[in-house]
Amino acid sequence: MKKFVLVALLVVALATCSAFATEQQRTKSITVNPLGWLFAAYNAEFNFSVTPCLSIPISVMHWSLDSDSGENEWDLNMNAIGFGLKYYFAKKAVEGWYLGAVLSFNNVSVELKREDWLTSEILTGKSNSTAVSYGALIGLQSIWDSGFTLDFGLGIRSVNIPSMEVEATGAGITQTEEYDGESFTMPIIKLAIGYAF
């Protein structure tokens, strides 16, 4: 009886794998999100299937943000590498409706420029830190016969930029400023285009 169950499971597994191979020829995709460019966030994602219903996306991102808080001018840069998991409801990874989770590790650098009120000298300083962000989204990835890919998704992401102490120097003057950091939840609006193969 055990041998029969084992053989039956093996036959089902082989049938599922062969059906997957004939129905789904494309198991990888590379996409970019031009919508993020409007917010100075540049990214690319490589997505590959590990089973008929699961894929692992790996992404890289660069994001810049400038802020002027009176006498201080802060320049924030974030470089991130992200990993995720996507579950495809139609079991045709990397195509169709999916539910995804994302986790990214972010290197955050803050550069301070300020004018010393006494000497009018421009003081500059820089500090680095590491932050983790995570989120979830639901989306649809469509693949044309040519391989052109459109990936649309909506979700939410939690971002925590830690506080950092920046030592600003210039013309023999040194001042220490505290960047308060930010914790916020932001929407994920994904509209990515690319190629599947």
PDB file of C-alpha atoms in Angstrom:
ATOM      1  CA  MET A   1       0.000   0.000   0.000  1.00  0.00           C
ATOM      2  CA  LYS A   2       2.831   2.411   0.840  1.00  0.00           C
ATOM      3  CA  LYS A   3       4.476   1.733  -2.526  1.00  0.00           C
ATOM      4  CA  PHE A   4       1.187   2.451  -4.323  1.00  0.00           C
ATOM      5  CA  VAL A   5       0.771   5.791  -2.505  1.00  0.00           C
ATOM      6  CA  LEU A   6       4.385   6.730  -3.253  1.00  0.00           C
ATOM      7  CA  VAL A   7       4.032   5.860  -6.952  1.00  0.00           C
ATOM      8  CA  ALA A   8       0.710   7.744  -7.158  1.00  0.00           C
ATOM      9  CA  LEU A   9       2.279  10.855  -5.594  1.00  0.00           C
ATOM     10  CA  LEU A  10       5.208  10.609  -8.009  1.00  0.00           C
ATOM     11  CA  VAL A  11       2.868  10.346 -11.020  1.00  0.00           C
ATOM     12  CA  VAL A  12       0.848  13.368  -9.832  1.00  0.00           C
ATOM     13  CA  ALA A  13       4.040  15.378  -9.267  1.00  0.00           C
ATOM     14  CA  LEU A  14       5.395  14.511 -12.733  1.00  0.00           C
ATOM     15  CA  ALA A  15       2.060  15.299 -14.390  1.00  0.00           C
ATOM     16  CA  THR A  16       1.921  18.665 -12.620  1.00  0.00           C
ATOM     17  CA  CYS A  17       5.505  19.487 -13.611  1.00  0.00           C
ATOM     18  CA  SER A  18       4.964  18.512 -17.253  1.00  0.00           C
ATOM     19  CA  ALA A  19       1.701  20.480 -17.411  1.00  0.00           C
ATOM     20  CA  PHE A  20       3.537  23.458 -15.994  1.00  0.00           C
ATOM     21  CA  ALA A  21       6.304  23.099 -18.551  1.00  0.00           C
ATOM     22  CA  THR A  22       3.912  23.032 -21.516  1.00  0.00           C
ATOM     23  CA  GLU A  23       1.534  25.757 -20.315  1.00  0.00           C
ATOM     24  CA  GLN A  24       4.089  28.179 -18.915  1.00  0.00           C
ATOM     25  CA  GLN A  25       7.226  28.733 -20.964  1.00  0.00           C
ATOM     26  CA  ARG A  26       8.212  32.010 -19.316  1.00  0.00           C
ATOM     27  CA  THR A  27       9.463  31.643 -15.763  1.00  0.00           C
ATOM     28  CA  LYS A  28      11.494  34.853 -15.344  1.00  0.00           C
ATOM     29  CA  SER A  29      10.858  38.553 -15.814  1.00  0.00           C
ATOM     30  CA  ILE A  30      12.793  41.805 -15.561  1.00  0.00           C
ATOM     31  CA  THR A  31      10.803  45.002 -14.955  1.00  0.00           C
ATOM     32  CA  VAL A  32      11.267  48.664 -14.082  1.00  0.00           C
ATOM     33  CA  ASN A  33       8.725  50.995 -12.472  1.00  0.00           C
ATOM     34  CA  PRO A  34       8.606  54.290 -14.435  1.00  0.00           C
ATOM     35  CA  LEU A  35       5.914  55.624 -12.067  1.00  0.00           C
ATOM     36  CA  GLY A  36       8.520  55.768  -9.286  1.00  0.00           C
ATOM     37  CA  TRP A  37      10.651  58.086 -11.400  1.00  0.00           C
ATOM     38  CA  LEU A  38       8.106  60.836 -10.690  1.00  0.00           C
ATOM     39  CA  PHE A  39       9.132  60.613  -7.014  1.00  0.00           C
ATOM     40  CA  ALA A  40      12.887  60.255  -7.687  1.00  0.00           C
ATOM     41  CA  ALA A  41      12.723  56.521  -6.904  1.00  0.00           C
ATOM     42  CA  TYR A  42      14.528  54.430  -9.512  1.00  0.00           C
ATOM     43  CA  ASN A  43      14.230  50.672  -9.342  1.00  0.00           C
ATOM     44  CA  ALA A  44      14.457  47.380 -11.215  1.00  0.00           C
ATOM     45  CA  GLU A  45      13.180  43.919 -10.339  1.00  0.00           C
ATOM     46  CA  PHE A  46      14.198  40.409 -11.395  1.00  0.00           C
ATOM     47  CA  ASN A  47      11.453  37.866 -10.704  1.00  0.00           C
ATOM     48  CA  PHE A  48      11.881  34.097 -11.116  1.00  0.00           C
ATOM     49  CA  SER A  49       9.568  31.191 -10.379  1.00  0.00           C
ATOM     50  CA  VAL A  50      10.524  28.466  -7.906  1.00  0.00           C
ATOM     51  CA  THR A  51       7.286  26.459  -8.204  1.00  0.00           C
ATOM     52  CA  PRO A  52       4.220  26.816 -10.458  1.00  0.00           C
ATOM     53  CA  CYS A  53       2.559  29.087  -7.884  1.00  0.00           C
ATOM     54  CA  LEU A  54       5.516  30.841  -6.192  1.00  0.00           C
ATOM     55  CA  SER A  55       8.149  33.268  -7.414  1.00  0.00           C
ATOM     56  CA  ILE A  56      10.914  35.232  -5.737  1.00  0.00           C
ATOM     57  CA  PRO A  57      11.413  38.859  -6.791  1.00  0.00           C
ATOM     58  CA  ILE A  58      14.774  40.536  -6.147  1.00  0.00           C
ATOM     59  CA  SER A  59      14.851  44.306  -6.538  1.00  0.00           C
ATOM     60  CA  VAL A  60      17.248  47.234  -6.310  1.00  0.00           C
ATOM     61  CA  MET A  61      16.254  50.857  -5.729  1.00  0.00           C
ATOM     62  CA  HIS A  62      17.717  54.341  -5.387  1.00  0.00           C
ATOM     63  CA  TRP A  63      15.624  57.139  -3.852  1.00  0.00           C
ATOM     64  CA  SER A  64      16.539  60.800  -3.276  1.00  0.00           C
ATOM     65  CA  LEU A  65      14.710  63.352  -1.154  1.00  0.00           C
ATOM     66  CA  ASP A  66      15.678  66.972  -0.457  1.00  0.00           C
ATOM     67  CA  SER A  67      14.229  69.023   2.373  1.00  0.00           C
ATOM     68  CA  ASP A  68      14.806  72.543   3.623  1.00  0.00           C
ATOM     69  CA  SER A  69      13.991  73.107   7.298  1.00  0.00           C
ATOM     70  CA  GLY A  70      14.803  76.777   7.708  1.00  0.00           C
ATOM     71  CA  GLU A  71      18.535  77.174   8.291  1.00  0.00           C
ATOM     72  CA  ASN A  72      19.260  73.505   7.516  1.00  0.00           C
ATOM     73  CA  GLU A  73      19.150  71.790   4.149  1.00  0.00           C
ATOM     74  CA  TRP A  74      18.956  68.001   4.318  1.00  0.00           C
ATOM     75  CA  ASP A  75      19.696  65.670   1.374  1.00  0.00           C
ATOM     76  CA  LEU A  76      18.493  62.119   1.933  1.00  0.00           C
ATOM     77  CA  ASN A  77      19.604  59.223  -0.286  1.00  0.00           C
ATOM     78  CA  MET A  78      18.438  55.655   0.086  1.00  0.00           C
ATOM     79  CA  ASN A  79      19.877  52.633  -1.731  1.00  0.00           C
ATOM     80  CA  ALA A  80      18.002  49.402  -1.167  1.00  0.00           C
ATOM     81  CA  ILE A  81      18.017  45.744  -2.063  1.00  0.00           C
ATOM     82  CA  GLY A  82      14.735  43.929  -1.657  1.00  0.00           C
ATOM     83  CA  PHE A  83      13.516  40.360  -1.573  1.00  0.00           C
ATOM     84  CA  GLY A  84      10.008  39.045  -1.688  1.00  0.00           C
ATOM     85  CA  LEU A  85       7.647  36.199  -2.322  1.00  0.00           C
ATOM     86  CA  LYS A  86       4.713  36.176  -4.742  1.00  0.00           C
ATOM     87  CA  TYR A  87       1.895  33.642  -4.691  1.00  0.00           C
ATOM     88  CA  TYR A  88       0.119  33.273  -8.071  1.00  0.00           C
ATOM     89  CA  PHE A  89      -3.500  32.184  -7.817  1.00  0.00           C
ATOM     90  CA  ALA A  90      -3.565  30.618 -11.328  1.00  0.00           C
ATOM     91  CA  LYS A  91      -0.393  28.608 -10.615  1.00  0.00           C
ATOM     92  CA  LYS A  92       1.402  30.079 -13.624  1.00  0.00           C
ATOM     93  CA  ALA A  93       4.278  31.934 -11.969  1.00  0.00           C
ATOM     94  CA  VAL A  94       5.286  34.654 -13.192  1.00  0.00           C
ATOM     95  CA  GLU A  95       1.929  35.467 -14.798  1.00  0.00           C
ATOM     96  CA  GLY A  96      -1.546  36.325 -13.486  1.00  0.00           C
ATOM     97  CA  TRP A  97      -3.004  37.609 -10.223  1.00  0.00           C
ATOM     98  CA  TYR A  98      -0.692  37.383  -7.235  1.00  0.00           C
ATOM     99  CA  LEU A  99      -0.378  38.218  -3.553  1.00  0.00           C
ATOM    100  CA  GLY A 100       3.094  39.406  -2.583  1.00  0.00           C
ATOM    101  CA  ALA A 101       5.219  40.257   0.426  1.00  0.00           C
ATOM    102  CA  VAL A 102       8.322  42.458   0.250  1.00  0.00           C
ATOM    103  CA  LEU A 103      11.257  43.041   2.576  1.00  0.00           C
ATOM    104  CA  SER A 104      14.056  45.489   1.826  1.00  0.00           C
ATOM    105  CA  PHE A 105      17.318  46.474   3.452  1.00  0.00           C
ATOM    106  CA  ASN A 106      18.101  50.141   2.976  1.00  0.00           C
ATOM    107  CA  ASN A 107      21.330  52.078   3.299  1.00  0.00           C
ATOM    108  CA  VAL A 108      20.303  55.623   4.238  1.00  0.00           C
ATOM    109  CA  SER A 109      22.684  58.556   3.993  1.00  0.00           C
ATOM    110  CA  VAL A 110      21.873  62.069   5.169  1.00  0.00           C
ATOM    111  CA  GLU A 111      23.906  65.078   4.092  1.00  0.00           C
ATOM    112  CA  LEU A 112      23.511  68.367   5.945  1.00  0.00           C
ATOM    113  CA  LYS A 113      24.277  71.828   4.624  1.00  0.00           C
ATOM    114  CA  ARG A 114      23.811  74.794   6.924  1.00  0.00           C
ATOM    115  CA  GLU A 115      24.977  78.373   7.199  1.00  0.00           C
ATOM    116  CA  ASP A 116      26.655  79.358  10.441  1.00  0.00           C
ATOM    117  CA  TRP A 117      24.710  82.352  11.775  1.00  0.00           C
ATOM    118  CA  LEU A 118      27.811  84.036  13.198  1.00  0.00           C
ATOM    119  CA  THR A 119      30.338  83.680  10.370  1.00  0.00           C
ATOM    120  CA  SER A 120      28.038  82.956   7.387  1.00  0.00           C
ATOM    121  CA  GLU A 121      30.271  79.963   6.600  1.00  0.00           C
ATOM    122  CA  ILE A 122      28.625  76.945   4.914  1.00  0.00           C
ATOM    123  CA  LEU A 123      29.014  73.856   7.101  1.00  0.00           C
ATOM    124  CA  THR A 124      28.567  70.351   5.661  1.00  0.00           C
ATOM    125  CA  GLY A 125      28.352  66.892   7.160  1.00  0.00           C
ATOM    126  CA  LYS A 126      27.225  63.395   6.310  1.00  0.00           C
ATOM    127  CA  SER A 127      25.996  60.330   8.184  1.00  0.00           C
ATOM    128  CA  ASN A 128      24.921  56.791   7.207  1.00  0.00           C
ATOM    129  CA  SER A 129      22.578  54.237   8.709  1.00  0.00           C
ATOM    130  CA  THR A 130      20.728  51.046   7.805  1.00  0.00           C
ATOM    131  CA  ALA A 131      16.963  50.631   7.856  1.00  0.00           C
ATOM    132  CA  VAL A 132      14.529  47.813   7.097  1.00  0.00           C
ATOM    133  CA  SER A 133      11.176  48.246   5.396  1.00  0.00           C
ATOM    134  CA  TYR A 134       8.436  45.724   4.683  1.00  0.00           C
ATOM    135  CA  GLY A 135       5.072  45.573   3.009  1.00  0.00           C
ATOM    136  CA  ALA A 136       2.458  43.598   1.103  1.00  0.00           C
ATOM    137  CA  LEU A 137       0.641  44.019  -2.182  1.00  0.00           C
ATOM    138  CA  ILE A 138      -1.825  42.421  -4.548  1.00  0.00           C
ATOM    139  CA  GLY A 139      -1.223  42.649  -8.256  1.00  0.00           C
ATOM    140  CA  LEU A 140      -1.594  41.348 -11.772  1.00  0.00           C
ATOM    141  CA  GLN A 141       1.300  40.541 -14.073  1.00  0.00           C
ATOM    142  CA  SER A 142       0.336  40.197 -17.746  1.00  0.00           C
ATOM    143  CA  ILE A 143       2.662  38.777 -20.370  1.00  0.00           C
ATOM    144  CA  TRP A 144       2.129  39.289 -24.116  1.00  0.00           C
ATOM    145  CA  ASP A 145       3.208  36.735 -26.745  1.00  0.00           C
ATOM    146  CA  SER A 146       6.208  38.936 -27.529  1.00  0.00           C
ATOM    147  CA  GLY A 147       7.380  38.720 -23.906  1.00  0.00           C
ATOM    148  CA  PHE A 148       6.381  42.303 -23.076  1.00  0.00           C
ATOM    149  CA  THR A 149       5.322  42.382 -19.428  1.00  0.00           C
ATOM    150  CA  LEU A 150       3.003  44.720 -17.542  1.00  0.00           C
ATOM    151  CA  ASP A 151       2.895  44.380 -13.758  1.00  0.00           C
ATOM    152  CA  PHE A 152       0.313  46.403 -11.825  1.00  0.00           C
ATOM    153  CA  GLY A 153      -0.064  46.208  -8.048  1.00  0.00           C
ATOM    154  CA  LEU A 154      -1.387  48.059  -5.018  1.00  0.00           C
ATOM    155  CA  GLY A 155      -0.296  47.656  -1.438  1.00  0.00           C
ATOM    156  CA  ILE A 156       1.211  49.243   1.620  1.00  0.00           C
ATOM    157  CA  ARG A 157       4.775  49.591   2.939  1.00  0.00           C
ATOM    158  CA  SER A 158       6.143  50.517   6.363  1.00  0.00           C
ATOM    159  CA  VAL A 159       9.374  52.561   6.315  1.00  0.00           C
ATOM    160  CA  ASN A 160      11.486  53.521   9.319  1.00  0.00           C
ATOM    161  CA  ILE A 161      14.367  55.952   8.715  1.00  0.00           C
ATOM    162  CA  PRO A 162      16.396  56.089  11.958  1.00  0.00           C
ATOM    163  CA  SER A 163      17.554  59.295  13.598  1.00  0.00           C
ATOM    164  CA  MET A 164      21.143  60.208  12.865  1.00  0.00           C
ATOM    165  CA  GLU A 165      23.668  62.606  14.306  1.00  0.00           C
ATOM    166  CA  VAL A 166      25.499  64.654  11.694  1.00  0.00           C
ATOM    167  CA  GLU A 167      28.690  66.548  12.458  1.00  0.00           C
ATOM    168  CA  ALA A 168      28.923  69.575  10.158  1.00  0.00           C
ATOM    169  CA  THR A 169      32.266  71.280   9.626  1.00  0.00           C
ATOM    170  CA  GLY A 170      33.610  74.201   7.608  1.00  0.00           C
ATOM    171  CA  ALA A 171      36.316  76.883   8.016  1.00  0.00           C
ATOM    172  CA  GLY A 172      37.452  75.441  11.347  1.00  0.00           C
ATOM    173  CA  ILE A 173      33.902  75.402  12.777  1.00  0.00           C
ATOM    174  CA  THR A 174      32.206  72.190  13.901  1.00  0.00           C
ATOM    175  CA  GLN A 175      28.536  71.861  14.821  1.00  0.00           C
ATOM    176  CA  THR A 176      26.479  68.792  15.572  1.00  0.00           C
ATOM    177  CA  GLU A 177      22.945  68.465  14.248  1.00  0.00           C
ATOM    178  CA  GLU A 178      20.409  65.743  14.904  1.00  0.00           C
ATOM    179  CA  TYR A 179      18.353  64.399  12.007  1.00  0.00           C
ATOM    180  CA  ASP A 180      15.152  63.265  13.689  1.00  0.00           C
ATOM    181  CA  GLY A 181      14.439  60.465  11.261  1.00  0.00           C
ATOM    182  CA  GLU A 182      11.022  59.438  10.029  1.00  0.00           C
ATOM    183  CA  SER A 183       8.647  56.535  10.426  1.00  0.00           C
ATOM    184  CA  PHE A 184       5.809  56.379   7.999  1.00  0.00           C
ATOM    185  CA  THR A 185       3.509  54.080   6.114  1.00  0.00           C
ATOM    186  CA  MET A 186       3.242  54.708   2.418  1.00  0.00           C
ATOM    187  CA  PRO A 187       1.205  53.184  -0.375  1.00  0.00           C
ATOM    188  CA  ILE A 188       2.763  50.888  -2.935  1.00  0.00           C
ATOM    189  CA  ILE A 189       1.606  51.812  -6.413  1.00  0.00           C
ATOM    190  CA  LYS A 190       3.342  49.488  -8.823  1.00  0.00           C
ATOM    191  CA  LEU A 191       3.134  50.003 -12.557  1.00  0.00           C
ATOM    192  CA  ALA A 192       6.118  48.161 -13.983  1.00  0.00           C
ATOM    193  CA  ILE A 193       6.999  47.295 -17.537  1.00  0.00           C
ATOM    194  CA  GLY A 194       9.581  44.869 -18.782  1.00  0.00           C
ATOM    195  CA  TYR A 195      10.253  41.562 -20.459  1.00  0.00           C
ATOM    196  CA  ALA A 196       9.506  37.938 -19.525  1.00  0.00           C
ATOM    197  CA  PHE A 197      11.467  34.933 -20.751  1.00  0.00           C
TER     198      PHE A 197
END
